[in-house]
mmCIF file of C-alpha atoms in Angstrom:
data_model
loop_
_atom_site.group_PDB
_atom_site.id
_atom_site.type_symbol
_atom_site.label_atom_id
_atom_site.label_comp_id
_atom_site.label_asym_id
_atom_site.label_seq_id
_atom_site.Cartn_x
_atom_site.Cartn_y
_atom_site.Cartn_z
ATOM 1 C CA UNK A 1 -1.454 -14.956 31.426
ATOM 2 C CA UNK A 2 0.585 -16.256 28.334
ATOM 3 C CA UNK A 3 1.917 -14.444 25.427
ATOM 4 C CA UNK A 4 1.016 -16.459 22.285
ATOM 5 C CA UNK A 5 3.093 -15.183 19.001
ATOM 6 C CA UNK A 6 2.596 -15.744 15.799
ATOM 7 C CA UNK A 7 5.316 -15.335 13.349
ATOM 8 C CA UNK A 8 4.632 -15.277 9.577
ATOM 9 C CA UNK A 9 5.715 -14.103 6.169
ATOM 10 C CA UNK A 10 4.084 -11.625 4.442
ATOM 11 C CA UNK A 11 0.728 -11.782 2.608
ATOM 12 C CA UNK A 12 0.756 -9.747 -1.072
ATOM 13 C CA UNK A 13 -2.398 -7.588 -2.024
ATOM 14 C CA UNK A 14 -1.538 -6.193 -5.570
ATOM 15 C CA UNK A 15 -3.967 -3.040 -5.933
ATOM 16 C CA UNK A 16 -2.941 0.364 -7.452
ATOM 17 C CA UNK A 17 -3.415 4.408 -6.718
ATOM 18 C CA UNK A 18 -3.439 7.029 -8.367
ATOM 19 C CA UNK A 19 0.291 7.497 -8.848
ATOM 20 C CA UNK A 20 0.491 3.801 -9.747
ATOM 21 C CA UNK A 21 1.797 2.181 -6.581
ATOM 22 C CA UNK A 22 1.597 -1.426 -5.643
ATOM 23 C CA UNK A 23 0.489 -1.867 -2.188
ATOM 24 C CA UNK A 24 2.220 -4.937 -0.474
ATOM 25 C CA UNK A 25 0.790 -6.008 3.125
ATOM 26 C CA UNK A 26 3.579 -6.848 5.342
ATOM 27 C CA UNK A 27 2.747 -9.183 8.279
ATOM 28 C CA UNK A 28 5.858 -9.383 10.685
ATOM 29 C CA UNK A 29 5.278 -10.710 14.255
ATOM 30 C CA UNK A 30 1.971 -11.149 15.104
ATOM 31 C CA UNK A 31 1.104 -11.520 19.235
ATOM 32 C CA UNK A 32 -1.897 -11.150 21.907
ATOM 33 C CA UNK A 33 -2.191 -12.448 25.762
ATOM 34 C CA UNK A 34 -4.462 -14.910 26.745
ATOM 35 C CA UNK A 35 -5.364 -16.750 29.651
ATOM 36 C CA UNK A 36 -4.402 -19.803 28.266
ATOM 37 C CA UNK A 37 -4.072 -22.068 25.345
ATOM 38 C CA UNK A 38 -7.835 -22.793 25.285
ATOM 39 C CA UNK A 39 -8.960 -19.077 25.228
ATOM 40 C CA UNK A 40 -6.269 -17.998 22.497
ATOM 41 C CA UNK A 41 -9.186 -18.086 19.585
ATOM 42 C CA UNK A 42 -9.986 -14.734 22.046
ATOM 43 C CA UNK A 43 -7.055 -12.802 21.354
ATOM 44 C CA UNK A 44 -6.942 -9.595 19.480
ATOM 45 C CA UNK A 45 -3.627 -10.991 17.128
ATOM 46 C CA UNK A 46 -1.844 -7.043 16.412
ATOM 47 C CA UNK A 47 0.758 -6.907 13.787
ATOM 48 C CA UNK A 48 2.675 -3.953 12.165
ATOM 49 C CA UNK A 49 1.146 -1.679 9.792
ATOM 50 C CA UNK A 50 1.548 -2.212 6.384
ATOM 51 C CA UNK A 51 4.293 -0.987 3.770
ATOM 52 C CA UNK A 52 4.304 0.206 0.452
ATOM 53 C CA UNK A 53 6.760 0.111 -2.153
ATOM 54 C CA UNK A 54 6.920 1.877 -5.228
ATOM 55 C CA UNK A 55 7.394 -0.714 -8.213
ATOM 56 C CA UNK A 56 6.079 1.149 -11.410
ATOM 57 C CA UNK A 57 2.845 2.654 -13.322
ATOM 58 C CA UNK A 58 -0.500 0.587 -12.665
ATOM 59 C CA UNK A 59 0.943 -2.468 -11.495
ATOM 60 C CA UNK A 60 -1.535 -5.261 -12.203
ATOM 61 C CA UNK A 61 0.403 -8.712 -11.674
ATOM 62 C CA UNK A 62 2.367 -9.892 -8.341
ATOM 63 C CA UNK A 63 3.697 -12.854 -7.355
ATOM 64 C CA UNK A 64 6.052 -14.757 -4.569
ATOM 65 C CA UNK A 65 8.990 -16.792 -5.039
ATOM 66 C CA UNK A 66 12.942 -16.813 -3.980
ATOM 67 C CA UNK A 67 14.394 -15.581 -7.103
ATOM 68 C CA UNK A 68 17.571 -14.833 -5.698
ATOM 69 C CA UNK A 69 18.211 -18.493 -3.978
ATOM 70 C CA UNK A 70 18.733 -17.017 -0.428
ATOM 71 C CA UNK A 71 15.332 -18.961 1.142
ATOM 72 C CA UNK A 72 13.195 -15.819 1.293
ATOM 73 C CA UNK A 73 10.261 -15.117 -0.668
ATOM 74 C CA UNK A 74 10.852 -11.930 -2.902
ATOM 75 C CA UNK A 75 8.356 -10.427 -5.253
ATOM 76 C CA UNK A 76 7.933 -9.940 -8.641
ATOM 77 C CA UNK A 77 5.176 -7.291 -10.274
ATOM 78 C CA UNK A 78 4.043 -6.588 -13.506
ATOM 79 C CA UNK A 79 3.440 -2.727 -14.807
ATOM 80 C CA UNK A 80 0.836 -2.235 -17.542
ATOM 81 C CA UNK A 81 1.688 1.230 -18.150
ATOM 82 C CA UNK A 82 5.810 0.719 -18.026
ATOM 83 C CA UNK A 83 5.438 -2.452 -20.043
ATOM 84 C CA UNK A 84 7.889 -4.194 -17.476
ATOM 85 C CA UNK A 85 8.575 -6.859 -14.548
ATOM 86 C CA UNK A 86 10.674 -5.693 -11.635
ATOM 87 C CA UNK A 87 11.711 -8.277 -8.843
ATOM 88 C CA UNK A 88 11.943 -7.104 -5.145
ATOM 89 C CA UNK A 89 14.249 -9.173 -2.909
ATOM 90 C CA UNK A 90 13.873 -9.299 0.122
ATOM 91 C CA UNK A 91 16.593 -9.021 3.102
ATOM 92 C CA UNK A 92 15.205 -11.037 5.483
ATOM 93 C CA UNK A 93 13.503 -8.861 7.963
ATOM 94 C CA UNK A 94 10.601 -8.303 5.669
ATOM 95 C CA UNK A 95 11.956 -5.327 3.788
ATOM 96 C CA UNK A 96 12.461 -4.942 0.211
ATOM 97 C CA UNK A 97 14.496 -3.463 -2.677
ATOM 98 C CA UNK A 98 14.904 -3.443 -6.233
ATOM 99 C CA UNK A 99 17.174 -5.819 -7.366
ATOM 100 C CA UNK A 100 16.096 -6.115 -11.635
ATOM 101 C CA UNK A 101 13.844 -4.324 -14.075
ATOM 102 C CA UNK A 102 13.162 -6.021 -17.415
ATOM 103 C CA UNK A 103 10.838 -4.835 -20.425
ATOM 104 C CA UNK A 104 8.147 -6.968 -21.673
ATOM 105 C CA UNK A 105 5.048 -6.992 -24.673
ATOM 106 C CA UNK A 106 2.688 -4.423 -24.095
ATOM 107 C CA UNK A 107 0.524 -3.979 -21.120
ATOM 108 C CA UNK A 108 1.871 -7.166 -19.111
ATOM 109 C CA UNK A 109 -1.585 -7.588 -17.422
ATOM 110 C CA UNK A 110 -0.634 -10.399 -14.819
ATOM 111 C CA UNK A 111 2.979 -12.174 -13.860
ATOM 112 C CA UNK A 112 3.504 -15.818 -12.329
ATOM 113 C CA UNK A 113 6.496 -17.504 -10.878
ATOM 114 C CA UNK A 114 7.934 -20.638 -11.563
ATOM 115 C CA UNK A 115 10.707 -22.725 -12.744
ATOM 116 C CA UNK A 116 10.836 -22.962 -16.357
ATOM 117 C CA UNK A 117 13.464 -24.379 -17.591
ATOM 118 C CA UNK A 118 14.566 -26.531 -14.870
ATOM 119 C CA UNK A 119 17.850 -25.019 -13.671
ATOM 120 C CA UNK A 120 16.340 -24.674 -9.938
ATOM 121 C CA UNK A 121 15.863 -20.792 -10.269
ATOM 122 C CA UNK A 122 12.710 -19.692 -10.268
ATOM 123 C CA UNK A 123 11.506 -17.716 -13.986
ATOM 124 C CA UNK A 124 8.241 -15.980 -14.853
ATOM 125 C CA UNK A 125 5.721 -15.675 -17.364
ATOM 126 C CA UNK A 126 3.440 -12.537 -18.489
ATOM 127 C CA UNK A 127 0.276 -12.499 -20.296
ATOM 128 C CA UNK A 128 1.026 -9.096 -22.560
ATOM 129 C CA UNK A 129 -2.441 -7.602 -23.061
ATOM 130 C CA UNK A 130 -1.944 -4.586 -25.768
ATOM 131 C CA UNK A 131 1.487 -6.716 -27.438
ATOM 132 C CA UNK A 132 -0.661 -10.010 -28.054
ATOM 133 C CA UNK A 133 2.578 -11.950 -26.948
ATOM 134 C CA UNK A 134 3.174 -14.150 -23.617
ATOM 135 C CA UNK A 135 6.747 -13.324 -22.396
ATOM 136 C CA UNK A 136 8.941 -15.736 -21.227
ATOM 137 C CA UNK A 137 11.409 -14.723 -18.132
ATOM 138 C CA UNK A 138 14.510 -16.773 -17.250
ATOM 139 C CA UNK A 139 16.265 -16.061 -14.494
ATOM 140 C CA UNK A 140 20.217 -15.987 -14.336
ATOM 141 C CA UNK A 141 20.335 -17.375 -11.063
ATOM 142 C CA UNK A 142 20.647 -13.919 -9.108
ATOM 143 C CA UNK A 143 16.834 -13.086 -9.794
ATOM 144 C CA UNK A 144 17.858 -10.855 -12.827
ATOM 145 C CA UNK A 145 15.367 -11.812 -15.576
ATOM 146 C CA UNK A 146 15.698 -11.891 -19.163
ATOM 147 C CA UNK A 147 13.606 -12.642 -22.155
ATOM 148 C CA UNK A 148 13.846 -15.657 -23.461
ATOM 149 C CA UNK A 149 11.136 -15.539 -25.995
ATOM 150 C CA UNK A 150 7.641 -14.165 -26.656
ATOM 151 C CA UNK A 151 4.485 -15.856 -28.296
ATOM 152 C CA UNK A 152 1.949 -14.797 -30.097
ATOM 153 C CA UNK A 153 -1.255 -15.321 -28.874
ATOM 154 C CA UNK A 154 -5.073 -13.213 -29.093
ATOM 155 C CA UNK A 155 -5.206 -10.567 -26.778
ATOM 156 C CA UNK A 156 -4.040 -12.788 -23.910
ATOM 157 C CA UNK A 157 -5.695 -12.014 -20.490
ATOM 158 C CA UNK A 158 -4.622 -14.341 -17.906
ATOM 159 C CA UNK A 159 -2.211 -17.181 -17.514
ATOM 160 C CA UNK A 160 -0.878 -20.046 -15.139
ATOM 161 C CA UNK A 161 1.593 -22.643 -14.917
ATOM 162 C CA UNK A 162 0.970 -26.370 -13.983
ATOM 163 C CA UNK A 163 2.658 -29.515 -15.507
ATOM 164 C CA UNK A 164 -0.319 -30.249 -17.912
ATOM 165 C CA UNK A 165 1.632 -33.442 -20.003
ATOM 166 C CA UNK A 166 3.267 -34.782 -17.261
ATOM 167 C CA UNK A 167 6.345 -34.690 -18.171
ATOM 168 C CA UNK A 168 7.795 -32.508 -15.217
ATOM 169 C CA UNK A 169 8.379 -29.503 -16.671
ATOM 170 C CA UNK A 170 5.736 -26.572 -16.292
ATOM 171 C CA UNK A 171 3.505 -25.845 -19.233
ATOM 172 C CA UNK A 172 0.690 -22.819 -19.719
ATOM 173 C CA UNK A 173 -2.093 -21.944 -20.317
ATOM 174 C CA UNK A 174 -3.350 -18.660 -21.297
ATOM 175 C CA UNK A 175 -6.753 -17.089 -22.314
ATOM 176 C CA UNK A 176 -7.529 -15.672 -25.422
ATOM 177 C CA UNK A 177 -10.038 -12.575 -25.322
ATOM 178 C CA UNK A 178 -10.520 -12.251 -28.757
ATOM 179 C CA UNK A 179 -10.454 -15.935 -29.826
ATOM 180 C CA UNK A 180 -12.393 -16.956 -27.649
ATOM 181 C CA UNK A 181 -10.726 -19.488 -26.288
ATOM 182 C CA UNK A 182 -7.725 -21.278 -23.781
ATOM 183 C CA UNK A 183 -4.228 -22.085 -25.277
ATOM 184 C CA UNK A 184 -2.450 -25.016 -23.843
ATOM 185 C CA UNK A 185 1.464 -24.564 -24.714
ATOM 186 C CA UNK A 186 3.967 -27.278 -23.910
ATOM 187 C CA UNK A 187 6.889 -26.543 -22.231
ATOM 188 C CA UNK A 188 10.202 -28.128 -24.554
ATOM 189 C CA UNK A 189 12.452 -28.358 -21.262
ATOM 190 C CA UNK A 190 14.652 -25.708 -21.755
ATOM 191 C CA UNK A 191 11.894 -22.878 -21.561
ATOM 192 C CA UNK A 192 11.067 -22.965 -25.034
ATOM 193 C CA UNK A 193 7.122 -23.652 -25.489
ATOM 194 C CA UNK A 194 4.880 -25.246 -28.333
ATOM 195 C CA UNK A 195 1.018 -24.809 -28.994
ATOM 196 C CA UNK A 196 -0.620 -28.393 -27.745
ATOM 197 C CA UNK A 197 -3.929 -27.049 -28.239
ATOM 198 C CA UNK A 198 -6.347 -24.346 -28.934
ATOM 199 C CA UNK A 199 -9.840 -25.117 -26.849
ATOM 200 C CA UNK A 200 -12.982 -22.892 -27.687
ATOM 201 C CA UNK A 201 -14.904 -21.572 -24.308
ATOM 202 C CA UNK A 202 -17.427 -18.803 -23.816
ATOM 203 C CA UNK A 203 -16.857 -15.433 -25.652
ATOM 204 C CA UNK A 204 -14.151 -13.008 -24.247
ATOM 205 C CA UNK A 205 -12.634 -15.331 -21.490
ATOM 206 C CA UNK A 206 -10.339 -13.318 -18.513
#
């Protein structure tokens, strides 16, 4: 009989209750006994239960990256209701504090990760529902986030972050619920973004 383990980091679920808690899955050390390698697809993989942290009122956005530059993955959540980011870091056995707190456009519906102005630490965008503005979040190297600058947009819903000129730096693009349409803003290299073009789609995109 051989023990097969299964080590891993943890997988995020962003949902909400009724006191506005994010619920974050934490998959530690997963393991089962099998009679060999052959027969492991039988095993009954057990792993600890999950934990929840309390991060704010309704959060809506979550998202992975090291923001602190130790090699773990922290996590970073939006709250509609708080109208702010917070970034959890985590200490390496899978637990997690609150290391910043910084205040956004109104209802931040959604928050993604990435490195925006090219210093190696990773910054963060959110799509501000109620303020009509996209935040942008740099990072001072110890995963404290400030804002660098907001944009005004049309009710934007969601957002994400590729390299869409190919120019290596990370553009956006963001949906517009009242116009109708997709924004594609270029990223300047230093964070700073400029409207590349407005594309109309189907009525109330999310």
């Amino acid at each position: 009989m051989l023990l097969y383990a299964l080590a891993l980091e943890f997988t995020q679920m962003s949902r909400t209750d009724s006191i506005g808690k994010l619920g974050i899955i934490l998959s530690f050390i997963g393991y089962c006994f099998a009679p060999s390698a052959a027969e492991a697809y039988q095993c009954g993989w057990v792993f600890a239960p999950q934990v929840q942290y309390d991060t704010g009122t309704n959060a809506t956005g979550v998202d992975t990256a090291d923001f602190n530059g130790d090699g773990l993955l922290d996590i970073i959540v939006s709250n509609r209701v708080t109208n702010d980011v917070v970034v959890l870091v985590n200490d390496g056995t899978g637990q997690f504090t609150l290391l910043s707190t910084v205040f956004v456009g109104g209802t931040p519906r959604y928050v993604v990760a990435g490195d925006l102005d090219g210093d190696g630490d990773i910054d963060a965008v959110t799509p501000n529902w109620d303020g009509d503005t996209v935040s942008i979040l740099i990072n001072d190297g110890t995963g404290v986030l400030t804002v660098l600058d907001e944009y005004t947009f049309y009710r934007p819903t969601c957002i994400a972050l590729a390299d869409l000129d190919g120019d290596g730096d990370l553009d956006f693009a963001v949906s517009n619920l009242r116009g109708d349409s997709i924004t594609i803003a270029a990223n300047l290299g230093k964070g700073g973004f400029v409207v590349a073009t407005t594309l109309l789609v189907g009525p109330r995109p999310r």
